[in-house]
Coordinates of N, CA, C and O in Angstrom, one line a residue:
V10 N 12.5 -19.6 -10.7 CA 13.4 -20.4 -11.4 C 14.8 -20.4 -10.6 O 15.3 -19.3 -10.3
R11 N 15.3 -21.6 -10.3 CA 16.6 -21.7 -9.7 C 17.7 -21.5 -10.7 O 17.6 -22.1 -11.8
V12 N 18.6 -20.6 -10.4 CA 19.8 -20.4 -11.3 C 21.0 -20.8 -10.5 O 21.3 -20.2 -9.5
D13 N 21.8 -21.7 -11.1 CA 23.1 -22.0 -10.5 C 24.2 -21.2 -11.2 O 24.1 -20.9 -12.4
L14 N 25.1 -20.7 -10.3 CA 26.1 -19.8 -10.8 C 27.5 -20.2 -10.3 O 27.6 -20.3 -9.0
D15 N 28.4 -20.4 -11.1 CA 29.8 -20.7 -10.7 C 30.4 -19.4 -10.1 O 30.4 -18.3 -10.8
H16 N 30.8 -19.5 -8.9 CA 31.5 -18.3 -8.3 C 32.6 -18.7 -7.4 O 32.3 -19.5 -6.4
G17 N 33.8 -18.3 -7.7 CA 34.9 -18.8 -6.9 C 35.1 -20.2 -7.0 O 35.1 -20.8 -8.2
D18 N 35.2 -20.9 -5.9 CA 35.4 -22.4 -6.0 C 34.1 -23.1 -5.8 O 34.1 -24.3 -5.5
H19 N 33.0 -22.4 -5.9 CA 31.7 -23.0 -5.5 C 30.6 -22.8 -6.6 O 30.7 -21.8 -7.4
V20 N 29.7 -23.7 -6.7 CA 28.5 -23.4 -7.4 C 27.5 -22.9 -6.5 O 27.1 -23.5 -5.5
R21 N 27.1 -21.6 -6.7 CA 26.1 -20.9 -5.8 C 24.8 -20.8 -6.5 O 24.7 -21.2 -7.7
N22 N 23.8 -20.4 -5.9 CA 22.5 -20.3 -6.6 C 21.7 -19.1 -6.1 O 21.9 -18.5 -5.1
Y23 N 20.8 -18.7 -7.0 CA 19.8 -17.7 -6.6 C 18.5 -18.1 -7.3 O 18.5 -18.9 -8.2
F24 N 17.4 -17.5 -6.8 CA 16.1 -17.8 -7.4 C 15.6 -16.5 -8.1 O 15.6 -15.4 -7.5
L25 N 15.2 -16.6 -9.3 CA 14.8 -15.5 -10.2 C 13.3 -15.6 -10.4 O 12.8 -16.6 -10.9
R26 N 12.6 -14.5 -10.1 CA 11.2 -14.4 -10.3 C 10.9 -13.3 -11.3 O 11.1 -12.1 -10.9
V27 N 10.5 -13.6 -12.5 CA 10.2 -12.6 -13.5 C 8.7 -12.8 -13.8 O 8.4 -13.6 -14.7
P28 N 7.9 -12.0 -13.2 CA 6.4 -12.2 -13.4 C 6.0 -11.7 -14.8 O 6.7 -10.8 -15.4
A29 N 4.9 -12.1 -15.3 CA 4.4 -11.7 -16.6 C 4.1 -10.2 -16.6 O 4.2 -9.5 -17.6
S30 N 3.9 -9.6 -15.4 CA 3.7 -8.2 -15.3 C 4.9 -7.3 -15.5 O 4.9 -6.1 -15.6
A31 N 6.1 -7.9 -15.5 CA 7.4 -7.2 -15.6 C 7.6 -6.8 -17.1 O 7.7 -7.7 -17.9
G32 N 7.7 -5.5 -17.3 CA 7.9 -5.0 -18.6 C 9.4 -4.8 -18.9 O 10.3 -5.1 -18.0
P33 N 9.8 -4.2 -20.0 CA 11.2 -3.8 -20.2 C 11.7 -2.8 -19.2 O 10.9 -2.0 -18.7
D34 N 12.9 -3.0 -18.8 CA 13.6 -2.1 -17.8 C 12.8 -2.1 -16.5 O 12.6 -1.1 -15.9
A35 N 12.5 -3.3 -16.0 CA 11.8 -3.5 -14.8 C 12.7 -3.2 -13.6 O 14.0 -3.5 -13.6
P36 N 12.2 -2.7 -12.5 CA 13.0 -2.6 -11.3 C 13.3 -4.0 -10.7 O 12.6 -5.0 -11.0
V37 N 14.3 -4.1 -9.9 CA 14.8 -5.3 -9.3 C 14.7 -5.2 -7.8 O 15.2 -4.2 -7.2
L38 N 14.2 -6.3 -7.1 CA 14.3 -6.4 -5.7 C 15.2 -7.6 -5.4 O 14.9 -8.7 -5.8
V39 N 16.3 -7.3 -4.6 CA 17.2 -8.4 -4.2 C 16.8 -8.7 -2.7 O 16.8 -7.8 -1.9
G40 N 16.3 -9.9 -2.4 CA 15.9 -10.2 -1.0 C 16.9 -11.2 -0.4 O 17.1 -12.3 -1.0
L41 N 17.4 -10.9 0.8 CA 18.4 -11.6 1.4 C 17.9 -12.3 2.7 O 17.4 -11.6 3.6
H42 N 17.9 -13.6 2.7 CA 17.4 -14.4 3.9 C 18.3 -14.1 5.1 O 19.4 -13.7 5.1
G43 N 17.7 -14.5 6.3 CA 18.4 -14.5 7.5 C 19.4 -15.6 7.7 O 19.4 -16.5 6.8
G44 N 20.2 -15.6 8.7 CA 21.2 -16.6 8.9 C 20.7 -17.9 9.5 O 19.6 -17.9 10.0
G45 N 21.5 -18.9 9.5 CA 21.2 -20.2 10.1 C 21.1 -21.3 9.0 O 21.3 -21.1 7.8
P46 N 20.8 -22.5 9.4 CA 20.7 -23.6 8.5 C 19.6 -23.5 7.5 O 18.6 -22.8 7.7
G47 N 19.7 -24.2 6.4 CA 18.6 -24.2 5.5 C 19.0 -24.6 4.1 O 18.1 -24.9 3.2
G48 N 20.2 -24.5 3.7 CA 20.7 -25.0 2.4 C 20.3 -24.1 1.3 O 19.9 -22.9 1.5
A49 N 20.4 -24.6 0.1 CA 20.2 -23.9 -1.1 C 18.8 -23.3 -1.3 O 18.7 -22.3 -2.0
A50 N 17.8 -23.9 -0.7 CA 16.4 -23.4 -0.9 C 16.1 -22.2 0.0 O 15.0 -21.6 -0.1
K51 N 17.0 -21.8 0.8 CA 16.8 -20.7 1.7 C 16.4 -19.4 1.0 O 15.5 -18.7 1.5
G52 N 17.1 -19.1 -0.1 CA 16.8 -17.9 -0.8 C 15.3 -17.9 -1.3 O 14.6 -17.0 -1.3
R53 N 14.9 -19.1 -1.9 CA 13.6 -19.2 -2.4 C 12.5 -19.0 -1.4 O 11.5 -18.4 -1.6
R54 N 12.7 -19.6 -0.2 CA 11.7 -19.5 0.9 C 11.6 -18.0 1.3 O 10.5 -17.6 1.8
F55 N 12.7 -17.2 1.2 CA 12.6 -15.8 1.6 C 11.5 -15.1 0.9 O 10.8 -14.3 1.4
G56 N 11.4 -15.3 -0.5 CA 10.4 -14.6 -1.3 C 9.0 -14.9 -0.9 O 8.2 -14.0 -0.8
T57 N 8.8 -16.1 -0.5 CA 7.4 -16.5 -0.1 C 7.2 -16.1 1.3 O 6.1 -15.5 1.6
F58 N 8.1 -16.4 2.2 CA 7.9 -16.1 3.7 C 7.7 -14.6 3.9 O 6.9 -14.2 4.7
S59 N 8.5 -13.7 3.2 CA 8.4 -12.3 3.4 C 7.3 -11.6 2.8 O 7.0 -10.5 3.1
G60 N 6.6 -12.3 1.8 CA 5.6 -11.6 1.0 C 6.0 -10.9 -0.2 O 5.2 -10.3 -0.9
W61 N 7.4 -10.9 -0.4 CA 7.9 -10.1 -1.6 C 7.4 -10.7 -2.9 O 7.3 -10.0 -3.9
D62 N 7.2 -12.0 -3.0 CA 6.7 -12.6 -4.2 C 5.4 -11.9 -4.7 O 5.3 -11.6 -5.9
E63 N 4.5 -11.8 -3.8 CA 3.2 -11.1 -4.1 C 3.4 -9.7 -4.6 O 2.8 -9.2 -5.5
I64 N 4.3 -9.0 -3.9 CA 4.6 -7.6 -4.3 C 5.2 -7.5 -5.6 O 4.8 -6.6 -6.5
V65 N 6.3 -8.3 -5.9 CA 6.9 -8.1 -7.2 C 6.0 -8.5 -8.3 O 6.0 -7.9 -9.4
D66 N 5.1 -9.5 -8.1 CA 4.1 -9.9 -9.1 C 3.2 -8.8 -9.4 O 2.9 -8.4 -10.5
R67 N 2.6 -8.2 -8.3 CA 1.7 -7.1 -8.5 C 2.2 -5.9 -9.1 O 1.6 -5.2 -10.0
E68 N 3.5 -5.5 -8.8 CA 4.1 -4.3 -9.2 C 4.9 -4.4 -10.5 O 5.4 -3.4 -11.0
G69 N 5.1 -5.6 -11.0 CA 5.9 -5.8 -12.2 C 7.4 -5.7 -12.0 O 8.1 -5.3 -13.0
W70 N 7.8 -6.0 -10.8 CA 9.3 -6.0 -10.5 C 9.9 -7.4 -10.8 O 9.1 -8.4 -10.9
I71 N 11.2 -7.5 -10.8 CA 11.9 -8.8 -10.8 C 12.4 -9.1 -9.4 O 13.0 -8.2 -8.8
G72 N 12.1 -10.3 -9.0 CA 12.5 -10.7 -7.6 C 13.8 -11.6 -7.8 O 13.8 -12.5 -8.6
V73 N 14.8 -11.3 -7.0 CA 16.0 -12.0 -7.0 C 16.3 -12.5 -5.5 O 16.4 -11.6 -4.7
Y74 N 16.4 -13.8 -5.3 CA 16.5 -14.3 -3.9 C 17.8 -15.2 -3.9 O 17.7 -16.4 -4.1
P75 N 18.9 -14.7 -3.6 CA 20.1 -15.5 -3.5 C 20.2 -16.3 -2.3 O 19.5 -16.0 -1.3
S76 N 20.9 -17.4 -2.3 CA 21.2 -18.2 -1.1 C 22.6 -18.1 -0.7 O 23.5 -18.1 -1.6
S77 N 22.9 -17.9 0.6 CA 24.2 -17.8 1.1 C 24.9 -19.2 1.0 O 24.3 -20.2 0.8
L78 N 26.2 -19.1 1.0 CA 27.0 -20.4 0.9 C 26.9 -21.2 2.1 O 26.7 -22.4 2.1
S79 N 27.1 -20.6 3.3 CA 27.2 -21.4 4.5 C 26.0 -21.3 5.4 O 26.0 -21.8 6.6
G80 N 24.9 -20.7 4.9 CA 23.8 -20.4 5.8 C 23.8 -19.0 6.4 O 22.8 -18.6 6.9
N81 N 24.9 -18.4 6.3 CA 25.1 -17.0 6.7 C 25.7 -16.1 5.7 O 26.6 -16.6 5.0
W82 N 25.3 -14.9 5.6 CA 26.0 -13.9 4.7 C 27.2 -13.4 5.4 O 27.2 -13.2 6.6
E83 N 28.2 -13.1 4.6 CA 29.5 -12.5 5.1 C 29.1 -11.0 5.2 O 29.4 -10.2 4.3
D84 N 28.5 -10.6 6.3 CA 27.9 -9.2 6.4 C 28.8 -8.2 7.0 O 28.5 -7.0 7.2
G85 N 30.1 -8.6 7.3 CA 31.1 -7.6 7.8 C 31.2 -7.6 9.3 O 32.1 -7.0 9.8
R86 N 30.3 -8.3 10.0 CA 30.4 -8.3 11.5 C 31.5 -9.3 11.9 O 31.7 -10.3 11.2
E87 N 32.1 -9.0 12.9 CA 33.1 -9.9 13.5 C 32.5 -11.2 13.9 O 31.4 -11.2 14.4
G88 N 33.2 -12.3 13.5 CA 32.7 -13.6 13.9 C 31.8 -14.3 12.8 O 31.4 -15.4 13.0
I89 N 31.4 -13.6 11.8 CA 30.6 -14.2 10.7 C 31.7 -14.6 9.7 O 32.4 -13.8 9.2
L90 N 31.7 -15.9 9.4 CA 32.7 -16.4 8.4 C 31.9 -16.9 7.2 O 30.8 -17.5 7.3
G91 N 32.5 -16.7 6.1 CA 31.8 -17.2 4.8 C 32.7 -16.9 3.7 O 33.9 -17.2 3.7
S92 N 32.1 -16.4 2.6 CA 32.8 -16.2 1.4 C 32.7 -14.7 1.0 O 32.1 -13.9 1.8
D93 N 33.2 -14.3 -0.1 CA 33.1 -12.9 -0.6 C 31.7 -12.7 -1.2 O 31.4 -12.8 -2.4
D94 N 30.7 -12.5 -0.3 CA 29.3 -12.4 -0.7 C 29.0 -11.1 -1.4 O 28.1 -11.0 -2.2
V95 N 29.8 -10.0 -1.2 CA 29.6 -8.8 -2.0 C 29.9 -9.1 -3.4 O 29.1 -8.8 -4.3
A96 N 31.0 -9.8 -3.7 CA 31.3 -10.1 -5.1 C 30.3 -11.1 -5.7 O 30.0 -11.0 -6.8
F97 N 29.9 -12.1 -4.9 CA 28.8 -13.0 -5.3 C 27.6 -12.3 -5.7 O 27.0 -12.5 -6.8
L98 N 27.1 -11.3 -4.9 CA 25.9 -10.6 -5.2 C 26.1 -9.7 -6.4 O 25.2 -9.5 -7.2
D99 N 27.3 -9.2 -6.6 CA 27.6 -8.4 -7.9 C 27.4 -9.4 -9.1 O 26.8 -9.0 -10.1
A100 N 27.9 -10.6 -9.0 CA 27.8 -11.6 -10.1 C 26.4 -11.9 -10.3 O 26.0 -12.1 -11.5
V101 N 25.6 -12.1 -9.2 CA 24.2 -12.4 -9.4 C 23.5 -11.3 -10.2 O 22.8 -11.5 -11.2
L102 N 23.7 -10.0 -9.9 CA 23.1 -8.9 -10.6 C 23.5 -8.9 -12.1 O 22.7 -8.6 -13.0
E103 N 24.8 -9.2 -12.3 CA 25.2 -9.2 -13.7 C 24.5 -10.3 -14.5 O 24.2 -10.2 -15.6
D104 N 24.3 -11.5 -13.8 CA 23.7 -12.6 -14.4 C 22.2 -12.3 -14.7 O 21.7 -12.6 -15.7
V105 N 21.5 -11.6 -13.7 CA 20.1 -11.3 -13.9 C 20.0 -10.3 -15.1 O 19.1 -10.5 -15.9
A106 N 20.9 -9.3 -15.2 CA 20.9 -8.4 -16.3 C 21.0 -9.1 -17.7 O 20.5 -8.6 -18.7
A107 N 21.8 -10.2 -17.7 CA 21.9 -10.9 -18.9 C 20.7 -11.7 -19.3 O 20.5 -12.1 -20.4
R108 N 19.9 -12.0 -18.3 CA 18.7 -12.9 -18.5 C 17.4 -12.1 -18.7 O 16.4 -12.6 -19.2
A109 N 17.3 -10.9 -18.1 CA 16.1 -10.1 -18.1 C 16.4 -8.6 -18.4 O 17.5 -8.2 -18.1
S110 N 15.4 -7.9 -18.8 CA 15.5 -6.5 -19.1 C 15.2 -5.8 -17.8 O 14.1 -5.7 -17.3
I111 N 16.3 -5.3 -17.2 CA 16.2 -4.6 -15.9 C 16.6 -3.1 -16.0 O 17.3 -2.7 -17.0
D112 N 16.2 -2.3 -15.1 CA 16.6 -0.9 -15.0 C 17.7 -0.9 -14.0 O 17.4 -1.0 -12.8
P113 N 19.0 -0.7 -14.4 CA 20.1 -0.8 -13.4 C 20.1 0.4 -12.4 O 20.7 0.3 -11.4
E114 N 19.2 1.4 -12.7 CA 19.1 2.5 -11.8 C 18.0 2.3 -10.7 O 17.9 3.1 -9.8
R115 N 17.3 1.2 -10.8 CA 16.2 0.9 -9.9 C 16.4 -0.6 -9.3 O 15.6 -1.4 -9.5
V116 N 17.6 -0.8 -8.7 CA 17.8 -2.0 -8.0 C 17.8 -1.7 -6.5 O 18.5 -0.8 -6.0
Y117 N 17.0 -2.5 -5.8 CA 16.8 -2.3 -4.4 C 17.1 -3.6 -3.6 O 17.1 -4.7 -4.2
V118 N 17.5 -3.5 -2.4 CA 17.9 -4.6 -1.6 C 17.2 -4.6 -0.3 O 17.1 -3.5 0.3
T119 N 16.8 -5.8 0.2 CA 16.2 -5.9 1.5 C 16.7 -7.2 2.1 O 17.1 -8.1 1.4
G120 N 16.6 -7.3 3.4 CA 17.0 -8.5 4.1 C 16.6 -8.5 5.5 O 16.3 -7.4 6.1
A121 N 16.5 -9.7 6.1 CA 16.1 -9.9 7.5 C 17.2 -10.5 8.3 O 17.9 -11.4 7.8
S122 N 17.4 -9.9 9.5 CA 18.4 -10.4 10.4 C 19.8 -10.4 9.7 O 20.3 -9.3 9.3
N123 N 20.5 -11.5 9.6 CA 21.7 -11.6 8.9 C 21.6 -10.9 7.5 O 22.6 -10.2 7.0
G124 N 20.5 -11.1 6.8 CA 20.3 -10.5 5.5 C 20.1 -9.0 5.6 O 20.5 -8.3 4.7
G125 N 19.6 -8.5 6.8 CA 19.5 -7.1 7.0 C 20.8 -6.5 7.2 O 21.1 -5.4 6.7
F126 N 21.7 -7.2 8.0 CA 23.1 -6.7 8.1 C 23.8 -6.6 6.8 O 24.5 -5.7 6.5
M127 N 23.6 -7.7 6.0 CA 24.2 -7.7 4.6 C 23.7 -6.6 3.7 O 24.4 -6.0 3.0
T128 N 22.4 -6.3 3.9 CA 21.8 -5.1 3.2 C 22.6 -3.9 3.5 O 22.9 -3.1 2.5
Q129 N 22.9 -3.6 4.7 CA 23.6 -2.4 5.1 C 25.0 -2.4 4.5 O 25.5 -1.4 4.0
R130 N 25.7 -3.6 4.5 CA 27.0 -3.7 4.0 C 27.0 -3.3 2.5 O 27.8 -2.6 2.0
L131 N 26.0 -3.9 1.8 CA 25.9 -3.6 0.3 C 25.6 -2.1 0.1 O 26.2 -1.6 -0.9
L132 N 24.8 -1.5 0.8 CA 24.5 -0.1 0.6 C 25.8 0.8 0.9 O 26.0 1.8 0.2
C133 N 26.6 0.3 1.8 CA 27.8 1.1 2.1 C 28.9 0.8 1.0 O 29.6 1.8 0.6
E134 N 29.0 -0.4 0.6 CA 30.1 -0.7 -0.3 C 29.7 -0.7 -1.8 O 30.6 -0.6 -2.7
R135 N 28.4 -0.7 -2.1 CA 28.0 -0.7 -3.5 C 26.9 0.3 -3.8 O 25.8 0.0 -4.4
P136 N 27.1 1.6 -3.3 CA 26.0 2.5 -3.5 C 25.6 2.8 -5.0 O 24.5 3.2 -5.3
E137 N 26.6 2.5 -5.9 CA 26.3 2.7 -7.3 C 25.4 1.6 -7.9 O 24.8 1.8 -8.9
R138 N 25.3 0.5 -7.1 CA 24.5 -0.6 -7.6 C 23.1 -0.6 -7.0 O 22.1 -1.1 -7.7
Y139 N 22.9 -0.1 -5.8 CA 21.6 -0.2 -5.1 C 21.1 1.2 -4.9 O 21.7 2.1 -4.3
R140 N 19.8 1.4 -5.3 CA 19.2 2.7 -5.1 C 18.8 3.0 -3.7 O 18.9 4.1 -3.1
A141 N 18.3 1.9 -3.0 CA 17.9 2.0 -1.6 C 17.8 0.6 -1.0 O 17.9 -0.4 -1.7
G142 N 17.7 0.6 0.3 CA 17.5 -0.7 1.0 C 16.6 -0.6 2.2 O 16.3 0.4 2.7
Y143 N 16.2 -1.8 2.6 CA 15.3 -2.0 3.7 C 15.8 -3.1 4.6 O 15.9 -4.2 4.2
S144 N 16.3 -2.7 5.8 CA 17.0 -3.6 6.7 C 16.0 -3.9 7.8 O 15.6 -3.1 8.6
V145 N 15.7 -5.2 7.9 CA 14.7 -5.7 8.9 C 15.5 -6.6 10.0 O 16.3 -7.4 9.6
I146 N 15.1 -6.4 11.2 CA 15.7 -7.1 12.3 C 17.3 -7.0 12.3 O 18.0 -8.0 12.6
A147 N 17.8 -5.8 12.1 CA 19.2 -5.6 12.0 C 19.5 -4.2 12.3 O 19.2 -3.3 11.5
T148 N 20.1 -3.9 13.5 CA 20.6 -2.6 13.8 C 21.9 -2.3 13.1 O 22.5 -3.2 12.5
M149 N 22.4 -1.1 13.2 CA 23.7 -0.8 12.6 C 24.8 -1.5 13.4 O 24.9 -1.2 14.6
P150 N 25.5 -2.4 12.8 CA 26.6 -3.1 13.6 C 27.7 -2.2 14.0 O 28.0 -1.2 13.3
A151 N 28.3 -2.5 15.1 CA 29.5 -1.7 15.6 C 30.6 -1.8 14.5 O 30.8 -2.8 13.9
G152 N 31.2 -0.7 14.3 CA 32.3 -0.6 13.3 C 31.8 -0.1 11.9 O 32.5 0.5 11.2
L153 N 30.6 -0.5 11.5 CA 30.1 -0.1 10.2 C 30.0 1.4 10.0 O 30.5 1.9 9.0
P154 N 29.6 2.2 11.0 CA 29.6 3.7 10.8 C 31.0 4.2 10.5 O 31.1 5.2 9.8
D155 N 32.0 3.6 11.0 CA 33.4 4.1 10.8 C 33.9 3.8 9.4 O 34.8 4.5 8.9
T156 N 33.4 2.7 8.8 CA 33.8 2.4 7.4 C 32.9 2.7 6.3 O 33.2 2.5 5.2
C157 N 31.6 3.0 6.7 CA 30.6 3.2 5.7 C 30.7 4.6 5.1 O 30.4 5.6 5.8
A158 N 31.2 4.8 3.9 CA 31.4 6.1 3.3 C 31.0 6.0 1.8 O 31.9 6.2 1.0
P159 N 29.7 5.8 1.5 CA 29.3 5.7 0.1 C 29.6 7.1 -0.6 O 29.6 8.1 0.0
D160 N 30.0 7.0 -1.9 CA 30.3 8.2 -2.6 C 29.1 8.9 -3.2 O 29.3 9.9 -3.9
R161 N 27.9 8.4 -2.9 CA 26.7 9.1 -3.3 C 25.6 8.8 -2.2 O 25.7 7.8 -1.5
P162 N 24.6 9.6 -2.1 CA 23.5 9.3 -1.2 C 22.8 8.0 -1.5 O 22.6 7.7 -2.7
V163 N 22.5 7.3 -0.5 CA 21.7 6.1 -0.7 C 20.7 6.0 0.5 O 21.1 6.3 1.6
S164 N 19.5 5.7 0.2 CA 18.4 5.6 1.2 C 18.4 4.2 1.9 O 18.6 3.2 1.2
V165 N 18.1 4.3 3.2 CA 17.9 3.0 3.9 C 16.8 3.2 4.9 O 16.7 4.2 5.5
A166 N 16.0 2.2 5.1 CA 14.9 2.2 6.1 C 15.3 1.0 7.0 O 15.7 0.0 6.6
F167 N 15.0 1.2 8.3 CA 15.3 0.2 9.3 C 14.0 -0.2 10.0 O 13.1 0.7 10.2
N168 N 13.8 -1.5 10.2 CA 12.7 -2.0 10.9 C 13.2 -2.9 12.0 O 13.7 -4.0 11.8
V169 N 13.2 -2.3 13.3 CA 13.8 -3.1 14.4 C 12.7 -3.0 15.6 O 11.9 -2.1 15.5
G170 N 12.8 -3.9 16.5 CA 11.9 -3.9 17.6 C 12.6 -3.8 19.0 O 13.7 -4.3 19.2
T171 N 11.9 -3.1 19.9 CA 12.5 -3.0 21.2 C 12.4 -4.2 22.1 O 13.1 -4.3 23.1
E172 N 11.6 -5.2 21.6 CA 11.5 -6.5 22.4 C 12.2 -7.6 21.8 O 12.1 -8.8 22.2
D173 N 13.1 -7.4 20.8 CA 13.8 -8.4 20.0 C 14.9 -9.0 20.9 O 15.8 -8.2 21.2
P174 N 14.9 -10.3 21.3 CA 15.9 -10.8 22.1 C 17.2 -11.2 21.4 O 18.3 -11.3 22.0
L175 N 17.1 -11.3 20.0 CA 18.3 -11.7 19.2 C 19.1 -10.5 18.7 O 20.3 -10.5 18.7
V176 N 18.4 -9.4 18.4 CA 19.1 -8.2 17.9 C 18.5 -7.1 18.7 O 17.6 -6.4 18.4
P177 N 19.1 -6.8 19.9 CA 18.6 -5.8 20.8 C 18.6 -4.4 20.2 O 19.5 -4.0 19.4
Y178 N 17.6 -3.7 20.4 CA 17.4 -2.3 19.9 C 18.5 -1.4 20.3 O 19.0 -0.6 19.5
E179 N 19.0 -1.5 21.5 CA 20.1 -0.7 21.9 C 21.4 -1.0 21.1 O 22.3 -0.2 21.1

């Protein structure tokens, strides 16, 4: 289901997947698409393309797939321009909690490429909101280790490739 959300000066959207298998206090998976063109449907395609739709259905989780405003997330790297996506994603989670019975202690975030970098930013800046994250096609950006100081432990897994021409392993 597409949900439109007023945020700042824009109407933003996310896609909410609440499978029949999701019971009360269900875990939440926030899936963040990669950067580039694609418009408002980009978030929805992420759930299908990544295979997360099948996983949330099978496991009884709630899937949340936001769409970035400009095609790119404001992931904190120099040269990425956009909006306050950390605040937008906070608003998305608040809206999801108003629509579905979620367990706020079991919210997880994953993303690919630009969405992977945004995953890292969220884990650094909002460790109270996210239990863990999975960053795909995104190494730790320069500068983030200097500013990343979560006030509690948060787990993160990285999936990167040594042959990736866009996000070099080094």
